[in-house]
Coordinates of C-alpha atoms in Angstrom, one line a residue:
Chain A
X1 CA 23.5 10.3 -16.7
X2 CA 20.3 8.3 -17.5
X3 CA 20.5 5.3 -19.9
X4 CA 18.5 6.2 -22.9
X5 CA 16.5 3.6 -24.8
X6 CA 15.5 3.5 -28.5
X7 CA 11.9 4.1 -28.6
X8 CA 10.2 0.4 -29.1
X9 CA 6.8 1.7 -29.9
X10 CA 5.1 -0.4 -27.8
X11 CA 2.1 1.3 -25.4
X12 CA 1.4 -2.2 -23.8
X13 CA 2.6 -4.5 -21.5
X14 CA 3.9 -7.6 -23.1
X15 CA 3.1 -9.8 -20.3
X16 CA -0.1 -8.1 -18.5
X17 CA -0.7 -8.6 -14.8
X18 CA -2.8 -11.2 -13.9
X19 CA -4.8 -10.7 -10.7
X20 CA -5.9 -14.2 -10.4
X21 CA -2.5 -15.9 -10.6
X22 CA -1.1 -13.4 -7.8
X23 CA -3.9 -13.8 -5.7
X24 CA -3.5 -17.2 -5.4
X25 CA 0.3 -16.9 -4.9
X26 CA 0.0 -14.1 -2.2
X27 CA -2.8 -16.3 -0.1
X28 CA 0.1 -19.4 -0.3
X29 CA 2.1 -17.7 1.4
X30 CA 0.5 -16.3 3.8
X31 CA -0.9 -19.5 4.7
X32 CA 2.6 -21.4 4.7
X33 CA 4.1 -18.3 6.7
X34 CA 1.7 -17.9 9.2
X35 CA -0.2 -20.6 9.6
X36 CA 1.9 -21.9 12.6
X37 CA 2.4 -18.4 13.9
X38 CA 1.1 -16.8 17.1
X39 CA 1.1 -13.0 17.7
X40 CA 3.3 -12.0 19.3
X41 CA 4.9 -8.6 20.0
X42 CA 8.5 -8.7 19.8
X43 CA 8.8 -11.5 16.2
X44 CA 5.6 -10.1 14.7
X45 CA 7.2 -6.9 13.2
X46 CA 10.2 -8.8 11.7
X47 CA 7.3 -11.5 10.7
X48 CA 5.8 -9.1 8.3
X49 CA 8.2 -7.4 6.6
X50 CA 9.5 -11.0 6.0
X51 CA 6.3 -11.9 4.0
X52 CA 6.1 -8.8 2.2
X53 CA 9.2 -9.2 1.0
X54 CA 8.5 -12.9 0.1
X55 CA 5.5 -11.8 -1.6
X56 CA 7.2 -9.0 -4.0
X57 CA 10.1 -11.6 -4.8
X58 CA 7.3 -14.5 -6.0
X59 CA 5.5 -11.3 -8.0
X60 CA 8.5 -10.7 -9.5
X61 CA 9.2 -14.3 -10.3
X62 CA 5.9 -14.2 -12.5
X63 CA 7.6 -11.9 -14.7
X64 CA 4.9 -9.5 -15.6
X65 CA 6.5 -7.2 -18.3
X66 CA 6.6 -3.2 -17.3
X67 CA 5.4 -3.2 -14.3
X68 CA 6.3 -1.5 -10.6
X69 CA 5.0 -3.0 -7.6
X70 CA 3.9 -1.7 -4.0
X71 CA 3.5 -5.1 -1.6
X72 CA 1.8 -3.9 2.0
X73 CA 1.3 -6.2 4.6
X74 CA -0.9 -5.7 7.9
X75 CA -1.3 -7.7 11.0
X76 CA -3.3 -6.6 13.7
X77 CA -3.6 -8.6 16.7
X78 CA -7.3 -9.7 18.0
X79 CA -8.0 -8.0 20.8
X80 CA -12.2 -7.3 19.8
X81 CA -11.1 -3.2 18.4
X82 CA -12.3 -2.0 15.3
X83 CA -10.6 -1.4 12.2
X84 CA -10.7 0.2 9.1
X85 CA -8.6 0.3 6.3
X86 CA -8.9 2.4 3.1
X87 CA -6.9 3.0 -0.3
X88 CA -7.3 5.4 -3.2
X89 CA -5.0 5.9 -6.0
X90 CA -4.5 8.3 -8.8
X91 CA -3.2 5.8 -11.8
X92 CA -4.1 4.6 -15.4
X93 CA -7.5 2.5 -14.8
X94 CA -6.8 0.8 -17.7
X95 CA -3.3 -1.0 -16.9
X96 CA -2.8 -1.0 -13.5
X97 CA -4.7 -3.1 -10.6
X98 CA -4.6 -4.4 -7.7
X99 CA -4.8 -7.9 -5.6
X100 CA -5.9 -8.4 -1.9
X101 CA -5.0 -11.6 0.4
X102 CA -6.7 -12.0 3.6
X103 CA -5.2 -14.7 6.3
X104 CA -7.1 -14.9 9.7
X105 CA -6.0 -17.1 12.9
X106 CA -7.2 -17.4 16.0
X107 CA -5.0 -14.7 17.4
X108 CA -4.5 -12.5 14.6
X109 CA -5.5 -11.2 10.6
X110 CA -2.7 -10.6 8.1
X111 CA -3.4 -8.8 5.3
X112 CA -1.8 -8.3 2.2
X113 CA -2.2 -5.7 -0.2
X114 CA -0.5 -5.9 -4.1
X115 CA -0.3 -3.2 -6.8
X116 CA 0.8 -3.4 -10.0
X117 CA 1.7 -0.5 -11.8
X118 CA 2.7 -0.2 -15.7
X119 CA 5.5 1.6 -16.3
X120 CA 7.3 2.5 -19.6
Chain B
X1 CA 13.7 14.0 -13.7
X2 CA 11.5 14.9 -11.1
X3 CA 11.6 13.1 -7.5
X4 CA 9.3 12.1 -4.5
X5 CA 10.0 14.8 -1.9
X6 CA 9.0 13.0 0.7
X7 CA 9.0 16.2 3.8
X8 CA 6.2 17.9 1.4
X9 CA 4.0 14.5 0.9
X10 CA 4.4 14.0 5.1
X11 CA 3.1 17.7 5.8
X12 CA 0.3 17.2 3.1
X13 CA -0.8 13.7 4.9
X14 CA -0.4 15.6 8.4
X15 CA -2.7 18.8 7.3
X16 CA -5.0 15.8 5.8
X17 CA -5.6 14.0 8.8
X18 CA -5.9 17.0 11.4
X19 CA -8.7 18.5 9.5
X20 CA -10.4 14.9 9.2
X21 CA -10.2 13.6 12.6
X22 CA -8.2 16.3 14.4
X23 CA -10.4 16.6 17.8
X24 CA -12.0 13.6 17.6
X25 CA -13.1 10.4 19.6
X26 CA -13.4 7.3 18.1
X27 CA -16.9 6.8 16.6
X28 CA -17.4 3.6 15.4
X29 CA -20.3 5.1 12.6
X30 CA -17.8 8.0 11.6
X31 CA -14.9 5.8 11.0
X32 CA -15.7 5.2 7.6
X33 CA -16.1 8.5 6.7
X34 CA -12.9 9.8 8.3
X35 CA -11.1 7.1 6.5
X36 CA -12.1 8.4 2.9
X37 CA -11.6 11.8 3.5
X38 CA -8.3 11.6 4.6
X39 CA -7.6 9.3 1.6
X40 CA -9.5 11.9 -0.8
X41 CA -7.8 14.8 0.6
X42 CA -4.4 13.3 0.5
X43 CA -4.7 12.8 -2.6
X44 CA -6.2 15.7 -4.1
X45 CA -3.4 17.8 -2.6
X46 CA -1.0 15.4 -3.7
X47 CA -2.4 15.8 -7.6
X48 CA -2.3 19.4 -7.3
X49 CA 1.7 19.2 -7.0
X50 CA 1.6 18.6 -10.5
X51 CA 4.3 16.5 -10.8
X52 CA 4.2 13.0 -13.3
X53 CA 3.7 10.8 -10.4
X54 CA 0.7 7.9 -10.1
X55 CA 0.1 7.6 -6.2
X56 CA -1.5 5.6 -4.0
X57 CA -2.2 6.3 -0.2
X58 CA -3.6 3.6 2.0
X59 CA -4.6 5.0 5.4
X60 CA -5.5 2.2 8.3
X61 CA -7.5 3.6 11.6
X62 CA -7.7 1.2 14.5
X63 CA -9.6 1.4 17.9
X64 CA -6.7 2.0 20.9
X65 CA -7.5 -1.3 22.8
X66 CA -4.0 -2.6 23.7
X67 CA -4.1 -4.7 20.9
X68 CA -0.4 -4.5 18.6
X69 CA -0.7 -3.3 14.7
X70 CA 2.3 -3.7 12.6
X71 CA 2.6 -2.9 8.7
X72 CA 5.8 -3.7 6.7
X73 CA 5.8 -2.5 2.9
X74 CA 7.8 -3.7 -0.3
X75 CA 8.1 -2.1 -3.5
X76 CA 9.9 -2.7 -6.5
X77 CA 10.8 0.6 -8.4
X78 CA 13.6 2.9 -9.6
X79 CA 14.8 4.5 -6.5
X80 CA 15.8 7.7 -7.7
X81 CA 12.9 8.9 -8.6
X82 CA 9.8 6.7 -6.7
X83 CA 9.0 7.2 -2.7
X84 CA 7.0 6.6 0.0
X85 CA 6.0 7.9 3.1
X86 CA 4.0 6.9 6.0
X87 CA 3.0 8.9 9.1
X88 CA 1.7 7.6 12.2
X89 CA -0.9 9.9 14.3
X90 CA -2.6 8.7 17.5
X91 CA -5.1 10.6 20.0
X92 CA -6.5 9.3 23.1
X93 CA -8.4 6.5 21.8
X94 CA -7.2 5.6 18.1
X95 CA -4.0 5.4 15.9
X96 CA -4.2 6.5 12.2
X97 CA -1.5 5.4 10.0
X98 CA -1.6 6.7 6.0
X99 CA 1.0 5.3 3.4
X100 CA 1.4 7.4 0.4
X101 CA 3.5 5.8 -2.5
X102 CA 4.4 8.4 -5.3
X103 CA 5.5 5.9 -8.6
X104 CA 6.8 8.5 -11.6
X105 CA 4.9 7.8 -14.9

């Protein structure tokens, strides 16, 4: 059976998300993680699910209150293609956002995609 | 308590991106616009479901040129009633790959 809480009133977040403090944590460690790393096609899949789940452990850390999170990582080899990447949501403008981390080396771009979403 | 059903999300994204890009070559001017309309569609059908969810779809197209993609996704939620789902479509000369997360409210 689900756990039922006492009703606490409360329509906020404690704790709110803050974009700039994740940002800044999400581009660390993309840096540290891949700054010594080459594609390549066998370790680069186990490479970035590694980081994403590296990055949703150091969001977690920051101990936002009430909030879910969805951590999506990309890298895409260099090879002079074209890409394009887009996101939509349906969710409550006014609580949740989102943070983007872009790393770039000579042989590949990682990037990193954070949302936060409030949840009571 | 309603749940993600994740077999109805896959068919909507599938329906989504066949009516986008279904016959398609890649264009580099179109790309764009196949990109939001899959990501608008998705979604539209996903809100018509009614259910309390807050969703978010990402969809990534890339120009087949040998070169290797890989996406890896975390999430921190309550597993019985959040999902996801991603499904992976190519055709001769590009792969599309759309993530929708469903997160209940």
């Amino acid at each position: 059976a689900k756990i039922r809480y006492v009703n606490t009133y409360r329509l906020e977040s404690r704790k709110k998300f803050r974009d700039c403090l994740v940002r800044d944590k999400a581009q660390a460690i993309l840096m540290n993680k891949l700054q010594q790393a080459k594609y390549d096609g066998i370790s680069s899949p186990s490479l970035c699910a590694s980081v994403s789940e590296e990055i949703l452990k150091a969001v977690k850390e920051l101990d936002f209150d009430r909030y879910k999170y969805v951590v999506s990582v990309l890298i895409v080899e260099k090879a002079g293609q074209a890409m394009n990447v887009a996101s939509r949501w349906v969710w409550d403008a006014q609580r949740d956002s989102w943070v983007s981390a872009k790393f770039e080396s000579e042989t590949f771009i990682a990037l990193a995609l954070i949302m936060a979403c409030y949840y009571d | 308590q309603p749940s993600f059903v994740v077999d109805e999300v896959s068919s909507i994204i599938k329906e989504a991106i066949e009516s986008a890009m279904g016959g398609n070559a890649y264009q580099h001017s179109k790309v764009n616009q196949w990109t939001t309309s899959v990501v608008e569609q998705t979604l539209s059908q996903l809100t018509k479901l009614g259910k309390p969810f807050k969703y978010i779809v990402t969809c990534v197209i890339m120009q087949k040129n040998g070169a290797g993609l890989h996406t890896a996704s975390s999430c921190f939620w309550d597993n019985s009633s959040d999902g996801a789902c991603t499904v992976r479509w190519e055709n001769k000369t590009m792969y599309c790959i759309v993530s929708a997360f469903g997160l209940a409210i």
